[in-house]
Short mmCIF file of C-alpha atoms and ligand atoms in Angstrom, two decimals:
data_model
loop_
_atom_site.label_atom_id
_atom_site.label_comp_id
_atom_site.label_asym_id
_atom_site.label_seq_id
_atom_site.Cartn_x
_atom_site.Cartn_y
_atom_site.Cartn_z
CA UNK A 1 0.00 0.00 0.00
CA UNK A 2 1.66 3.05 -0.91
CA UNK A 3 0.77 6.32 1.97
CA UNK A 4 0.91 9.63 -0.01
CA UNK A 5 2.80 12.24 2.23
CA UNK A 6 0.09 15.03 2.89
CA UNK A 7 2.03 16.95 5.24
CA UNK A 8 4.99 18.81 5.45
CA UNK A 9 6.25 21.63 7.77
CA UNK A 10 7.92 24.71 6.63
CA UNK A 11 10.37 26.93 8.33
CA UNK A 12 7.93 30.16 9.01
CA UNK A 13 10.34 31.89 7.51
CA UNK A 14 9.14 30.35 4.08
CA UNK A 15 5.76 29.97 4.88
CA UNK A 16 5.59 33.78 4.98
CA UNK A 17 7.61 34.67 1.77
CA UNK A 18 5.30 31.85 0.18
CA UNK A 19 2.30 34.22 1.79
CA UNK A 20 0.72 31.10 4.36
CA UNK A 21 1.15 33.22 6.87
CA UNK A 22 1.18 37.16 7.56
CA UNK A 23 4.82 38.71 8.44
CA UNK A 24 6.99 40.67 7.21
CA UNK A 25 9.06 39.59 4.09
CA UNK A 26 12.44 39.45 4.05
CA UNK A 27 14.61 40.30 0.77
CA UNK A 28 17.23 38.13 1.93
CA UNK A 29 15.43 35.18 1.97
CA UNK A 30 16.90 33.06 -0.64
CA UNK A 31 16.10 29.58 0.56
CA UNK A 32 12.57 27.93 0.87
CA UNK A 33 12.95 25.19 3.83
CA UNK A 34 10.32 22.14 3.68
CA UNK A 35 10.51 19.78 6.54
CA UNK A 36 9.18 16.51 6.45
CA UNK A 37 6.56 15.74 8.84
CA UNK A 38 6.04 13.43 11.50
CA UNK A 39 3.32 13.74 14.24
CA UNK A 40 5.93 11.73 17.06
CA UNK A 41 9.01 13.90 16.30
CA UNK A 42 12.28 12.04 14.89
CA UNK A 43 13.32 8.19 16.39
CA UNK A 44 17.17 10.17 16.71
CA UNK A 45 17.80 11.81 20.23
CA UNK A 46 20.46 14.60 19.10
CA UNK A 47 20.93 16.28 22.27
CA UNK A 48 20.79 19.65 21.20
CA UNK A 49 17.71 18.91 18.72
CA UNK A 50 13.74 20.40 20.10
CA UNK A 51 12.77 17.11 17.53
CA UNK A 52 14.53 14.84 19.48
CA UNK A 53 13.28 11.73 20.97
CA UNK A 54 13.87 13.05 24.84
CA UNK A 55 13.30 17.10 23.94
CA UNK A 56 10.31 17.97 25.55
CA UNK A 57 7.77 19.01 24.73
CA UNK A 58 7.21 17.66 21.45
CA UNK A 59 7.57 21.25 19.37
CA UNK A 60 7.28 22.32 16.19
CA UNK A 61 10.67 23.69 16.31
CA UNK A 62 14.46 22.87 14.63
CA UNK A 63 17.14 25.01 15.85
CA UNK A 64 15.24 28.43 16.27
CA UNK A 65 13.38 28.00 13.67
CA UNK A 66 9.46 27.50 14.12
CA UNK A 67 8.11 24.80 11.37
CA UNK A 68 4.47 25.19 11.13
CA UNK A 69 2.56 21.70 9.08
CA UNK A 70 0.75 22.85 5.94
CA UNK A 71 -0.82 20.43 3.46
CA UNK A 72 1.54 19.49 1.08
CA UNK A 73 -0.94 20.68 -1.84
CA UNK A 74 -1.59 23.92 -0.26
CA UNK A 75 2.47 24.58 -0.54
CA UNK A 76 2.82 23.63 -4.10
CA UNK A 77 -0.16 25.88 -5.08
CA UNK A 78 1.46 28.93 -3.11
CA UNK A 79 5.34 28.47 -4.28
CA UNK A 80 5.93 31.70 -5.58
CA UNK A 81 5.97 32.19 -9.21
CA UNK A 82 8.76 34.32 -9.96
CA UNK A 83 12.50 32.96 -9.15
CA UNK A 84 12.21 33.89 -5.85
CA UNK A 85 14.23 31.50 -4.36
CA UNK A 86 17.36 30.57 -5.01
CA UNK A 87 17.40 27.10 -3.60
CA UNK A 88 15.03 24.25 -2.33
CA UNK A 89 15.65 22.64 1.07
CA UNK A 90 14.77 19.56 2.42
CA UNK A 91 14.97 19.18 6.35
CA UNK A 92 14.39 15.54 7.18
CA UNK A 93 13.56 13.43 10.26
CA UNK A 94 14.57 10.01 10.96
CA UNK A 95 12.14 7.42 10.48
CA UNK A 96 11.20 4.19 8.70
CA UNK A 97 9.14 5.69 5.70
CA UNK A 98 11.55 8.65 5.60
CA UNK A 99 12.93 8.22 1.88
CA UNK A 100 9.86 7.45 0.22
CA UNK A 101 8.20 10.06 1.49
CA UNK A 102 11.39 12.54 0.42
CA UNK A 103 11.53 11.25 -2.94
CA UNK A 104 7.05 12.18 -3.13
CA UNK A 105 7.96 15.90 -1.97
CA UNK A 106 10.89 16.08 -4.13
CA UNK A 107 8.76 14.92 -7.08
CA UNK A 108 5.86 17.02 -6.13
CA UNK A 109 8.33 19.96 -5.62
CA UNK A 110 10.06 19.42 -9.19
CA UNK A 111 6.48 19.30 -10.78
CA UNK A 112 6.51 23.11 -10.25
CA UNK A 113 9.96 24.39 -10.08
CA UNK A 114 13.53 23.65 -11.42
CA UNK A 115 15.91 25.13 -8.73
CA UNK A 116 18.48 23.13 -7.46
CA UNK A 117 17.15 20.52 -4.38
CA UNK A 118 19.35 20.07 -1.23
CA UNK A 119 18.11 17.26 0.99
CA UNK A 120 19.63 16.92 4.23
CA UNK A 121 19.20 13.46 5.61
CA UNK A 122 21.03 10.68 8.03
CA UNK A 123 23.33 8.30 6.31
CA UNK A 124 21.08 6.09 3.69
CA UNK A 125 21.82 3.17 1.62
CA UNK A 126 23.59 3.72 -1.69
CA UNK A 127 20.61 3.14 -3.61
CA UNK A 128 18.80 4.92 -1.89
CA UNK A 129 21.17 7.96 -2.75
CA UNK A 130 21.03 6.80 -6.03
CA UNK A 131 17.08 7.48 -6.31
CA UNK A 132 16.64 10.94 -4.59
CA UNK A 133 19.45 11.33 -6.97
CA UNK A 134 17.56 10.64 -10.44
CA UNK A 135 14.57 12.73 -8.86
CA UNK A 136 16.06 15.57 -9.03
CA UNK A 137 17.96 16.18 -5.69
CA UNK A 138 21.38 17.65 -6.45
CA UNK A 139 22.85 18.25 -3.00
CA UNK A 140 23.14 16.18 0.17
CA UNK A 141 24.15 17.25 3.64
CA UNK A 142 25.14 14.24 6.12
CA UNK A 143 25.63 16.40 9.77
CA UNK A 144 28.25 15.33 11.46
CA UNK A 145 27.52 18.12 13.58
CA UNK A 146 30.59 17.13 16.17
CA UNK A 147 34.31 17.57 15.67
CA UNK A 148 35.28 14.57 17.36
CA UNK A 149 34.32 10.94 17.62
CA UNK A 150 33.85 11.12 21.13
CA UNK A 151 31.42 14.16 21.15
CA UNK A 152 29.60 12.79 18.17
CA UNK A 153 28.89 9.83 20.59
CA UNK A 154 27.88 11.29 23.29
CA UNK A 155 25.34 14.21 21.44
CA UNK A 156 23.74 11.70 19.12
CA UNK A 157 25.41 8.41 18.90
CA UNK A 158 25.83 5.15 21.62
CA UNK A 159 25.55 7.58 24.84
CA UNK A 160 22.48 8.93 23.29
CA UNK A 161 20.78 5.08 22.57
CA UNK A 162 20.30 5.83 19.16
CA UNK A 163 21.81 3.51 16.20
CA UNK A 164 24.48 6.58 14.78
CA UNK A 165 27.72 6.34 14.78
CA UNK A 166 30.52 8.63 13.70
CA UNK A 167 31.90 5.72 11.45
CA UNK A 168 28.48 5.58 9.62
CA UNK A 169 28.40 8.99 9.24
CA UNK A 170 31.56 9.37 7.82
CA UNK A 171 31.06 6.36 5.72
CA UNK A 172 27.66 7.71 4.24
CA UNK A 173 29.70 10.94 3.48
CA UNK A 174 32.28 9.11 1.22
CA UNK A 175 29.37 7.13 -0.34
CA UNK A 176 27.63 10.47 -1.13
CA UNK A 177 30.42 11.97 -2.50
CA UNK A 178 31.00 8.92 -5.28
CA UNK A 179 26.97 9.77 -6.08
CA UNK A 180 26.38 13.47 -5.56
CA UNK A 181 30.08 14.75 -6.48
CA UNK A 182 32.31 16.79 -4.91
CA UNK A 183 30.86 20.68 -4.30
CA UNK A 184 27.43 18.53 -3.88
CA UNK A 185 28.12 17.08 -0.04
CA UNK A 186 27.61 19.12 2.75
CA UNK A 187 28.06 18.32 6.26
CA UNK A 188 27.30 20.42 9.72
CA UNK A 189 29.47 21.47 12.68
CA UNK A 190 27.59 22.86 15.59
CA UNK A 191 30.91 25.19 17.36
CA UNK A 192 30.05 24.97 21.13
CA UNK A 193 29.59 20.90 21.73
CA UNK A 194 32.99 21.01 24.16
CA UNK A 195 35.52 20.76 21.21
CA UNK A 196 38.64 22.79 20.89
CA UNK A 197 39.38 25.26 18.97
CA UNK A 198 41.97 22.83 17.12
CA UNK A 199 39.94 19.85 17.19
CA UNK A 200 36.91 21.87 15.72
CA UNK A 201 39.93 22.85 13.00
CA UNK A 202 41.05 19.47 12.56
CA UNK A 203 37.62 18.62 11.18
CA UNK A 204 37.47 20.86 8.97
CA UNK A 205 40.93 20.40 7.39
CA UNK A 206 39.64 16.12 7.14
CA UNK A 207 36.24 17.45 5.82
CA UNK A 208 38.11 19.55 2.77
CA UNK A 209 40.39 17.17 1.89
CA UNK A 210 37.88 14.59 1.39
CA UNK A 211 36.18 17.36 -0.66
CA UNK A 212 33.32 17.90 1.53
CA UNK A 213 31.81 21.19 2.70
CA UNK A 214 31.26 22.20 5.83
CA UNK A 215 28.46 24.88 7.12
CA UNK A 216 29.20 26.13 10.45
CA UNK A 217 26.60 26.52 13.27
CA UNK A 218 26.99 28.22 16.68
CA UNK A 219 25.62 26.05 19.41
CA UNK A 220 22.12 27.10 20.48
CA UNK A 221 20.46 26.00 23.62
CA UNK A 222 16.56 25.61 22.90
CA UNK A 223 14.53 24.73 25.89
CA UNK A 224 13.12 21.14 26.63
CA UNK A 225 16.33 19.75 24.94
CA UNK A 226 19.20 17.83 27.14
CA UNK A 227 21.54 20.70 26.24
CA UNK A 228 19.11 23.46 27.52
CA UNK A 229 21.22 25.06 29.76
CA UNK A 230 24.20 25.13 27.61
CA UNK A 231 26.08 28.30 26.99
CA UNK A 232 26.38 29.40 23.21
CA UNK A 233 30.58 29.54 22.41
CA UNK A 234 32.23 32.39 22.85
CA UNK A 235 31.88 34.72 19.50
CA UNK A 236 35.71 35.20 19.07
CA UNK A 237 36.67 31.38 19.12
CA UNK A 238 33.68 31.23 16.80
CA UNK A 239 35.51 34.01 14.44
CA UNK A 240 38.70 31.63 14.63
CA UNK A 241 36.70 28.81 12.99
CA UNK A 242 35.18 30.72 10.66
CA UNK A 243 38.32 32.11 9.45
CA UNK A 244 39.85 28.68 9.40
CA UNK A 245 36.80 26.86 7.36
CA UNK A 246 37.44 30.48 4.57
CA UNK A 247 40.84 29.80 4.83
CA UNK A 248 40.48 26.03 4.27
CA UNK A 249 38.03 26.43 1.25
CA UNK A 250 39.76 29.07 -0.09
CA UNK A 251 43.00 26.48 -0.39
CA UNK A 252 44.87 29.22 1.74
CA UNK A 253 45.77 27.15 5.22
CA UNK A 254 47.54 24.04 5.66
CA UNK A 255 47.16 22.12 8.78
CA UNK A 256 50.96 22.56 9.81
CA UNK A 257 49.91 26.50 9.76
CA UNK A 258 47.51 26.47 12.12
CA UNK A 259 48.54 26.24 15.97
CA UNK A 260 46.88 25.80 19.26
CA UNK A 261 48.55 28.61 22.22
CA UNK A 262 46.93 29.78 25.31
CA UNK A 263 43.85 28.59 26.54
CA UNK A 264 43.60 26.92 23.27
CA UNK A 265 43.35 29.84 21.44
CA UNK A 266 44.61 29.11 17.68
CA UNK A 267 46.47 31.56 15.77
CA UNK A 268 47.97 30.75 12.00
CA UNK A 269 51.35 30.67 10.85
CA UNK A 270 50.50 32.54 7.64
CA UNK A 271 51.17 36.33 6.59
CA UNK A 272 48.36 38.99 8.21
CA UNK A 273 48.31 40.32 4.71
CA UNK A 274 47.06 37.26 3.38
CA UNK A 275 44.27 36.35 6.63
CA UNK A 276 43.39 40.31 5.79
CA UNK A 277 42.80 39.99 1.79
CA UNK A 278 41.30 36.57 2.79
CA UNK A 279 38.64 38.10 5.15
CA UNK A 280 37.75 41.88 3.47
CA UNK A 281 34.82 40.73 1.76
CA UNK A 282 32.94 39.34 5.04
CA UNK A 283 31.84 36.18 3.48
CA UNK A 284 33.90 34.40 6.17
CA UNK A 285 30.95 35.89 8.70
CA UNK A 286 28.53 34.89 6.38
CA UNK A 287 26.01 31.65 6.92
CA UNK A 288 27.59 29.14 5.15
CA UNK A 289 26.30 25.89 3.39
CA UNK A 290 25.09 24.91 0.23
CA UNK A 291 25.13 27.59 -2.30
CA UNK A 292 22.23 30.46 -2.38
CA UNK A 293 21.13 29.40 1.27
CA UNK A 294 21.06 32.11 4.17
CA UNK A 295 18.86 30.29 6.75
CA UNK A 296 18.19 34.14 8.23
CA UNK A 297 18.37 33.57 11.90
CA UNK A 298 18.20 30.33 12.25
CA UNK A 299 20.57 30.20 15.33
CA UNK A 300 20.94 34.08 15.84
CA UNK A 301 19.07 35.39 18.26
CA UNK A 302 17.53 38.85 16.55
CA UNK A 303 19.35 41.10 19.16
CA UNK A 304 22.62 39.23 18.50
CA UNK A 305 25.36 38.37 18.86
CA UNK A 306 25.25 37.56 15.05
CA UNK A 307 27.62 34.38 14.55
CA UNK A 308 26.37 34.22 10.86
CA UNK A 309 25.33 36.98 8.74
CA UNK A 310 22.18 36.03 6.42
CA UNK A 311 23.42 38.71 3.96
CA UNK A 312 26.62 40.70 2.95
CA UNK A 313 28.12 42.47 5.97
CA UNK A 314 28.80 46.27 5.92
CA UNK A 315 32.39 47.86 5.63
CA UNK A 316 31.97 48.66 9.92
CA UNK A 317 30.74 44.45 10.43
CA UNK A 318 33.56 42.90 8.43
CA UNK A 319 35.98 45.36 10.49
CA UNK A 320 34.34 44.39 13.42
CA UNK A 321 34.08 40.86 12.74
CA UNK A 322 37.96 40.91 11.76
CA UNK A 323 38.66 42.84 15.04
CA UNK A 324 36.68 39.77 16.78
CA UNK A 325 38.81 37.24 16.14
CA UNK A 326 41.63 38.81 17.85
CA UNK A 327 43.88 37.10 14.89
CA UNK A 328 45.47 40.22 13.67
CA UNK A 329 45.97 43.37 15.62
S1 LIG B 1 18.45 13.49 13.29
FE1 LIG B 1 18.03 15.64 12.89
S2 LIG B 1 15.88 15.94 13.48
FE2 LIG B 1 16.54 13.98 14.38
S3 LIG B 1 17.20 14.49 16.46
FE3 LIG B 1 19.05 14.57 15.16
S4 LIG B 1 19.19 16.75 14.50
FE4 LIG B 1 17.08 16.41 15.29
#
């Protein structure tokens, strides 16, 4: 028997630039998030996750982000007929039924528009890949969302009772790459889980050179989850990685370069000029991620501090952003 999905959630975010509710619309809203949707929340436990299986209460909520259910129709008959967005994005929690009922969105989604589909999704079988593949998916993001093995395990792997495992992960994320291609595999790290500076750099460097991209988050403590009373990290270790992760992509920093000093501070054995040229545009502030997203505030709280910029940052925000990460003085 084959169960049409009916339901998905979208980030509100979207629902308002797609007019489902009433707000305010953003011009830098470049992404349109779809969730899928499942009434008892996602069979993981990530410990910093509202969908989790031990968050309470069950909430409509990922990250900051409220994700109010529509009917599935009701979405397609509202997506905006212009090119709007830039990019399609397909949140996913784990379950059973979870693939088919990505592959029914993405089909009813490609009905009505051509722009490029990211889907980000646990590890899933090869052929599995293979399918959201041919239906028109063109990105995948496997989050990894921990630097290390051991913090991996204990925020959603064996200390969390939940069937991930780094190795899995990691595995998945080669398997993608042979399907998807390089520049088409994403992966997450959440800055804040009790890495170090250098271990959160580390995983970056293994990331690149497997030719995997990595979209930094700022940990966020969202109530009824295990991590609730978490502090966010501080903002200029969070400066450090993002200049590392620019650095990195940018083919500019070698591992040897970068080194850990006081209090595990990092600083980089490379000219100031080049950090300087390397950082004048702001993008290193910038959300990062697949192309064309911006996820506007998705772990920024509105009165800041702003860890990622959902648009270009002002001559006065890269300076200060630069001055931040107390790199070069
Ligand atoms: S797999 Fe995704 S949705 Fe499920 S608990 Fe982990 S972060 Fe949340």
């Amino acid at each position: 028997m084959v169960i049409l999905v009916e339901i998905v959630r979208l980030s509100l975010g979207t629902a308002i630039q797609m007019g489902l509710e009433s707000g305010e619309k953003d011009p830098n809203f470049t992404t349109a998030f779809l969730m899928t949707y499942r009434e008892e929340g996602c069979d993981a436990n990530c410990a910093f996750c509202p969908q989790a299986r031990d968050s309470t209460p069950a909430s409509d909520r990922l990250s900051r982000i409220s994700w109010p259910e529509y009917d599935l129709k009701r979405v397609v008959e509202n997506w905006p007929e212009s090119d709007h967005f830039r990019r399609i994005c397909i949140q996913t929690v784990c379950y059973p039924e979870l693939v088919q009922d990505v592959l029914e969105i993405v089909r009813k989604v490609r009905e009505i528009s051509r722009l490029p589909i990211s889907v980000a999704i646990h590890p899933i079988s090869v052929e599995d890949m293979q399918t959201l593949k041919e239906a028109g998916v063109s990105t995948i993001g496997i989050a990894l969302d921990a630097s290390t093995p051991s913090i991996f395990e204990e925020i959603k792997g064996i200390h969390r009772d939940t069937s991930y495992r780094w190795e899995d992960h990691r595995q998945g994320l080669s398997q993608a790459l042979n399907i998807f291609g390089i520049g088409n595999v994403t992966t997450h790290l959440i800055i804040g889980l009790g890495e170090s500076e250098k271990e959160a750099a580390d995983f970056i460097f293994d990331m690149y050179e497997m030719g995997i991209s990595v979209g930094l988050f700022a940990f966020t403590s969202i109530k009824g989850t295990s991590l609730e009373d978490k502090p966010p990290p501080d903002l200029s270790s969070y400066r450090r990685i993002q200049v590392v992760r620019e650095l990195v992509s940018k083919g500019l920093l070698q591992r040897d370069q970068v080194h850990q000093g006081a209090e595990g501070r990092i600083s980089f054995g490379i000219d100031r000029e080049i950090i300087l040229k390397a950082l004048a545009s702001g993008t290193a502030f910038q959300v990062t991620g697949c192309k064309g997203c911006n996820r506007p505030y998705y772990t920024e709280r509105p009165r800041g501090p702003m860890y990622n910029y959902p648009r270009p940052l002002t001559e006065e925000e890269v300076a200060r952003a630069i001055e931040e990460t107390s790199l070069v003085v």
